[in-house]
Short mmCIF file of C-alpha atoms in Angstrom, two decimals:
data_model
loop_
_atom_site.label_atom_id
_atom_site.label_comp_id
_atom_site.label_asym_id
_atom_site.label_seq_id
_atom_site.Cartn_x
_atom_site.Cartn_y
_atom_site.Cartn_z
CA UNK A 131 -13.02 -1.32 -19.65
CA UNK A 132 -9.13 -1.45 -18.34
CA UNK A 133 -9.80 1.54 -16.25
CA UNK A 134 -6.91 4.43 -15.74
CA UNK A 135 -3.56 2.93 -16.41
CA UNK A 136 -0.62 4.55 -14.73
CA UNK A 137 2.70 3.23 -15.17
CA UNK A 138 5.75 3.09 -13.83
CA UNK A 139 3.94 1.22 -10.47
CA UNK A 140 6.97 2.02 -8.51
CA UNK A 141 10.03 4.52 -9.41
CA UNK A 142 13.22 4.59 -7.10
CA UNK A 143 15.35 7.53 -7.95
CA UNK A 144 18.28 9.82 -6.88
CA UNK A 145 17.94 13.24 -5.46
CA UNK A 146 18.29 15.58 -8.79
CA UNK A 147 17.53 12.89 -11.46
CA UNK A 148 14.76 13.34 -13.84
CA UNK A 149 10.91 11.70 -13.23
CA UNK A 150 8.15 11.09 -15.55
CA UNK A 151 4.93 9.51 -14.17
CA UNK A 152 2.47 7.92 -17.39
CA UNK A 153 -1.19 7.66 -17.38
CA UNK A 154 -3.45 6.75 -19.53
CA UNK A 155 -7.57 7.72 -18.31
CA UNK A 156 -10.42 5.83 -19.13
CA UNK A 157 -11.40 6.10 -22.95
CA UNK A 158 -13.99 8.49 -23.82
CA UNK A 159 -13.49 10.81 -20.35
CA UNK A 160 -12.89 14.41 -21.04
CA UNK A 161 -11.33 14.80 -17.77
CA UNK A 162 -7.84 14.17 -16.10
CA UNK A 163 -6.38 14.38 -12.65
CA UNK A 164 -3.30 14.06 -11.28
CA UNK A 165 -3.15 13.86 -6.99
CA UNK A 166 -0.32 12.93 -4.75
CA UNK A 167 -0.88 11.56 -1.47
CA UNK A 168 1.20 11.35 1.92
CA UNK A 169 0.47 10.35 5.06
CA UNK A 170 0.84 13.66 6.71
CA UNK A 171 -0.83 15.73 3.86
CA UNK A 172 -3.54 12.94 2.17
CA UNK A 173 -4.55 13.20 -1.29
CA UNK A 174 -4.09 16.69 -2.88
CA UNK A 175 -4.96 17.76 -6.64
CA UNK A 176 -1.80 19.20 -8.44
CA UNK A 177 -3.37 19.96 -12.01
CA UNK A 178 -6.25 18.74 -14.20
CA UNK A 179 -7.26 18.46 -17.78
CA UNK A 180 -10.11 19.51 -19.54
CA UNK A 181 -10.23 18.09 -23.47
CA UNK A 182 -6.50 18.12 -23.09
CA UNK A 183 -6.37 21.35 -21.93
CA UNK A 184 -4.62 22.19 -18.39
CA UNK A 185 -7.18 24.35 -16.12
CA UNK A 186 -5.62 24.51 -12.52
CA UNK A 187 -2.52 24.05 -12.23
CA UNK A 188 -2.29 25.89 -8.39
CA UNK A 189 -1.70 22.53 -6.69
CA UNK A 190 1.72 22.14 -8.41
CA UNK A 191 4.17 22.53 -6.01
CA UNK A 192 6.98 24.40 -7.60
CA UNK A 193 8.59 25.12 -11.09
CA UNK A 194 9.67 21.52 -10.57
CA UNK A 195 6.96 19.59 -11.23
CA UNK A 196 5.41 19.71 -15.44
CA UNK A 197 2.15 18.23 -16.82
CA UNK A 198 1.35 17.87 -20.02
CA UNK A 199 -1.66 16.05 -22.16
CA UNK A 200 -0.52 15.60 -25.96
CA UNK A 201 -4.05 13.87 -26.41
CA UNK A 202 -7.16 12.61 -25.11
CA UNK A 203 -5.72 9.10 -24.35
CA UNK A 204 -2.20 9.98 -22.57
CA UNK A 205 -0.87 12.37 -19.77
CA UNK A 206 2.64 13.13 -17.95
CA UNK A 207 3.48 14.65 -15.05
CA UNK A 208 7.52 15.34 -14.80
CA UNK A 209 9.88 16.14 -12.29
CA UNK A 210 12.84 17.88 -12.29
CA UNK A 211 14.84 17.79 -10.54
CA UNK A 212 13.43 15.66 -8.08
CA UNK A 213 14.12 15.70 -4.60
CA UNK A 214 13.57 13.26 -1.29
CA UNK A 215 10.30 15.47 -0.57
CA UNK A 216 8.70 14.21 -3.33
CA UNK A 217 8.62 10.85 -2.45
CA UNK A 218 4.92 9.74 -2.33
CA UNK A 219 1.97 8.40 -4.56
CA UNK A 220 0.98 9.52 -7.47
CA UNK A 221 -2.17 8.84 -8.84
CA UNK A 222 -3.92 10.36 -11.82
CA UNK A 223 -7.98 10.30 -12.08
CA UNK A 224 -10.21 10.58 -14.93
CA UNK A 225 -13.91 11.57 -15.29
CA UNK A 226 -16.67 11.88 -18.27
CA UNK A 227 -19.25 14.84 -17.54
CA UNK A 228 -21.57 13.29 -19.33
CA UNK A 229 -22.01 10.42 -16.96
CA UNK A 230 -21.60 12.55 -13.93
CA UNK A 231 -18.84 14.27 -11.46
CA UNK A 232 -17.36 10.72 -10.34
CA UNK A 233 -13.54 10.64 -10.63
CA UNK A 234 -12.14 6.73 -11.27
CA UNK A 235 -8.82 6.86 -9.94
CA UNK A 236 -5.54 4.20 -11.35
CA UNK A 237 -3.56 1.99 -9.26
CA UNK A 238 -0.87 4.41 -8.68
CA UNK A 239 2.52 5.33 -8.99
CA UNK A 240 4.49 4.94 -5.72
CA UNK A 241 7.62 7.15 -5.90
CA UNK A 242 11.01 6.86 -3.61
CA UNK A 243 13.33 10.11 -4.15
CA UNK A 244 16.53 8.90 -2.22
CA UNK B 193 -11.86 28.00 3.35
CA UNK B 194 -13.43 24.82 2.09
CA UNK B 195 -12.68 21.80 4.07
CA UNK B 196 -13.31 18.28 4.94
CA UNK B 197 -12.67 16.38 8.18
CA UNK B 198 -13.13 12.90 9.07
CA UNK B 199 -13.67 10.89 12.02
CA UNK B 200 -12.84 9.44 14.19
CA UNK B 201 -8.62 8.92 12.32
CA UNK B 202 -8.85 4.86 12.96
CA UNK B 203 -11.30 2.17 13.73
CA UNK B 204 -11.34 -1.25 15.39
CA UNK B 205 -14.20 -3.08 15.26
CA UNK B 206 -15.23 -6.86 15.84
CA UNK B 207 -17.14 -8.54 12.97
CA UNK B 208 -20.80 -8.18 13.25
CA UNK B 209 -19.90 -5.20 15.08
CA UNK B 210 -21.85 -1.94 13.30
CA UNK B 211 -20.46 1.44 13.76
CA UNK B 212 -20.78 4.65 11.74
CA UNK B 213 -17.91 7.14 10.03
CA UNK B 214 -18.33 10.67 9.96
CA UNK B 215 -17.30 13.19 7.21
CA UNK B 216 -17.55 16.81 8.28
CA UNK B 217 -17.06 19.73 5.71
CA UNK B 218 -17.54 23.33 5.60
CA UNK B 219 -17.71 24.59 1.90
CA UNK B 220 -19.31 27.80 0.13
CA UNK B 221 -21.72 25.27 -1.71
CA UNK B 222 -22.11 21.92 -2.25
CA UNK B 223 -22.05 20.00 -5.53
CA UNK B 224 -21.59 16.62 -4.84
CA UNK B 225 -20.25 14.63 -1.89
CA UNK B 226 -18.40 11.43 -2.36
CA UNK B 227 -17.08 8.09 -0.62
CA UNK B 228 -14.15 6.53 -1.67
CA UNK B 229 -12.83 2.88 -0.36
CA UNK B 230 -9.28 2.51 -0.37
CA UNK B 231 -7.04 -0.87 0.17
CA UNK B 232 -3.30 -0.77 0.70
CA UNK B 233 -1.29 -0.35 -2.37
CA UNK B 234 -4.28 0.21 -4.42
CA UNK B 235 -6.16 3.12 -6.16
CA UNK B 236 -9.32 4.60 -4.40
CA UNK B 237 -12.63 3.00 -5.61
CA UNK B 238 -15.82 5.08 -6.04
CA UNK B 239 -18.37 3.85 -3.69
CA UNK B 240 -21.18 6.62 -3.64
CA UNK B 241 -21.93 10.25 -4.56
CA UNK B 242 -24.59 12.29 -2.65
CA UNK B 243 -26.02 15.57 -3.91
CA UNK B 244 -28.55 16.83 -1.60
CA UNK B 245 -29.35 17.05 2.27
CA UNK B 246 -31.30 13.72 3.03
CA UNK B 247 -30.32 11.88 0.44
CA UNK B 248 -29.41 8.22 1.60
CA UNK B 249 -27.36 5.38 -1.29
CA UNK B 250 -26.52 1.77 -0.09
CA UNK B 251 -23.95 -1.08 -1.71
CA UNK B 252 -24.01 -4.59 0.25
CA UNK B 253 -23.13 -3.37 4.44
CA UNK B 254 -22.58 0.22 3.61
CA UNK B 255 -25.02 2.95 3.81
CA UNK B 256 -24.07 6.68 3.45
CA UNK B 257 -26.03 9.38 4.12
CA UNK B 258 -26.01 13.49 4.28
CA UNK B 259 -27.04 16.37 6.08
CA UNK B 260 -26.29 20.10 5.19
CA UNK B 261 -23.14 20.08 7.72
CA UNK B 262 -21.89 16.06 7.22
CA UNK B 263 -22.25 12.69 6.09
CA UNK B 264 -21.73 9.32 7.65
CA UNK B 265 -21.03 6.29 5.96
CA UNK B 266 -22.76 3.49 8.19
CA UNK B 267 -21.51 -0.09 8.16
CA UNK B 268 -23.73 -2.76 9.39
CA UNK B 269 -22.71 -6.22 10.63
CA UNK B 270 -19.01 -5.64 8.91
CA UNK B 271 -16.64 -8.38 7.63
CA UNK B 272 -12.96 -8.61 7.63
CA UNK B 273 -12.95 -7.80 3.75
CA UNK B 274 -14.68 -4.50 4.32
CA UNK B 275 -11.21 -3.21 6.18
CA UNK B 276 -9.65 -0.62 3.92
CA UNK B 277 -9.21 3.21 4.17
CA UNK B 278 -12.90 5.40 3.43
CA UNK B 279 -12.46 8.68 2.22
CA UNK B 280 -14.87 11.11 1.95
CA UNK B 281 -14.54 14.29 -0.64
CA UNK B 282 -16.93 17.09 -1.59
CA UNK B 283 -17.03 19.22 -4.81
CA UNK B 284 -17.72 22.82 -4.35
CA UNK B 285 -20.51 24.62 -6.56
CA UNK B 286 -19.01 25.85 -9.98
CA UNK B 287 -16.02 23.88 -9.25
CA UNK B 288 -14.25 20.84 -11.03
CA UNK B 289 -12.07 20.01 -8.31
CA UNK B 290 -12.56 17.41 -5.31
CA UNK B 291 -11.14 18.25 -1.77
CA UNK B 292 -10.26 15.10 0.27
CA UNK B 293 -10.67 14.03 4.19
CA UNK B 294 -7.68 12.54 5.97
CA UNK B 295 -9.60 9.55 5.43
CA UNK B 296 -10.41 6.82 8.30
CA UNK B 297 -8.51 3.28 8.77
CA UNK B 298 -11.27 0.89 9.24
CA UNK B 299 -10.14 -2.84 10.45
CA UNK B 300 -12.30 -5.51 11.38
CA UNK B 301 -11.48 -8.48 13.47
CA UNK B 302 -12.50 -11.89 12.36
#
């Protein structure tokens, strides 16, 4: 199995341009998660999927940040516009119930706002 | 409100030297309890889940363990490849999210 896939790996941007983070879970897992973390505020759940669906969204920060899951095999998470204070890692996390409450996490996307 | 601390922030040890981590939470319920092991640059890797007080899972030099109140993660006779970042996370009853600890920097000295 390839695992979660996550892509762009690293993003550099200007203040006020437009971000989209990719990931793609692990096939067959009915569950997505997307976390940032920061040193000063370690990881912290912005939304998750259930069969595609979004459930909690309350750890979004602002009207800034979008997720979306067009299908069982691909999720975004958008922001705009972004700003230096959202410079961190993303990472998105999948899970199959059937197997258990274990979330496999991806590598990562680590993202510079300057 | 539901929350998870770790202990101590960062760790030094010599190798061969065991020590223990601690995870403390306070949460409405417990569903599950997890370790995480995380390397620099990387994603965190599942290491164990524990579901109930007493319950005790091992992998190679790492044993973690639970009580009602915390968990430790004990390391016995650690090598320099076991430095990395443990987090610990619990999942509260009737609840499909995960709240994270702080985490703890482990390094070990060849």
């Amino acid at each position: 199995d390839a695992g979660v896939i996550q892509s762009p790996r690293h993003e550099v941007t200007e203040m006020g341009q437009e971000v989209t983070l990719r990931c793609k879970p692990i096939s067959g897992h009915d569950y997505l998660f997307w976390y940032r973390q920061t040193m000063m505020r370690g990881l912290e759940l912005l939304i998750y999927f259930n069969n595609n669906v979004p459930i909690d969204d309350s750890g979004m920060p602002e009207d800034r940040f979008s997720a979306k899951m067009p299908n069982a095999s691909f999720s975004t998470l958008k922001i705009q516009p972004s700003e230096p204070r959202d410079s961190a890692v993303y990472f998105c996390a999948s899970r199959d119930t059937g197997l258990g409450e274990t979330q496999y996490f991806g590598p990562g996307t680590r993202l510079l706002v300057l | 409100e539901d929350q998870v601390t770790q202990s101590p922030e960062a760790l030094r040890l010599q190798e061969g030297e065991s020590s223990s981590l601690n995870c403390s939470y306070t949460v409405s319920g417990l569903r599950g309890l997890f370790w995480y092991r995380q390397d620099p640059g990387k994603g965190p890797e599942f290491l164990f889940t524990l579901y109930s007080a007493g319950e005790e899972k091992e992998k190679e030099r790492l044993k973690a363990t639970l009580t009602k109140k915390e968990s430790f993660l004990h390391i016995t006779a650690p090598k320099p490849e076991d430095s990395a970042t443990y987090l610990c996370a619990v999942q509260v009853l009737e609840s499909d999210k995960i709240i994270f600890g702080k985490g703890t920097r482990l390094h070990i000295l060849p």
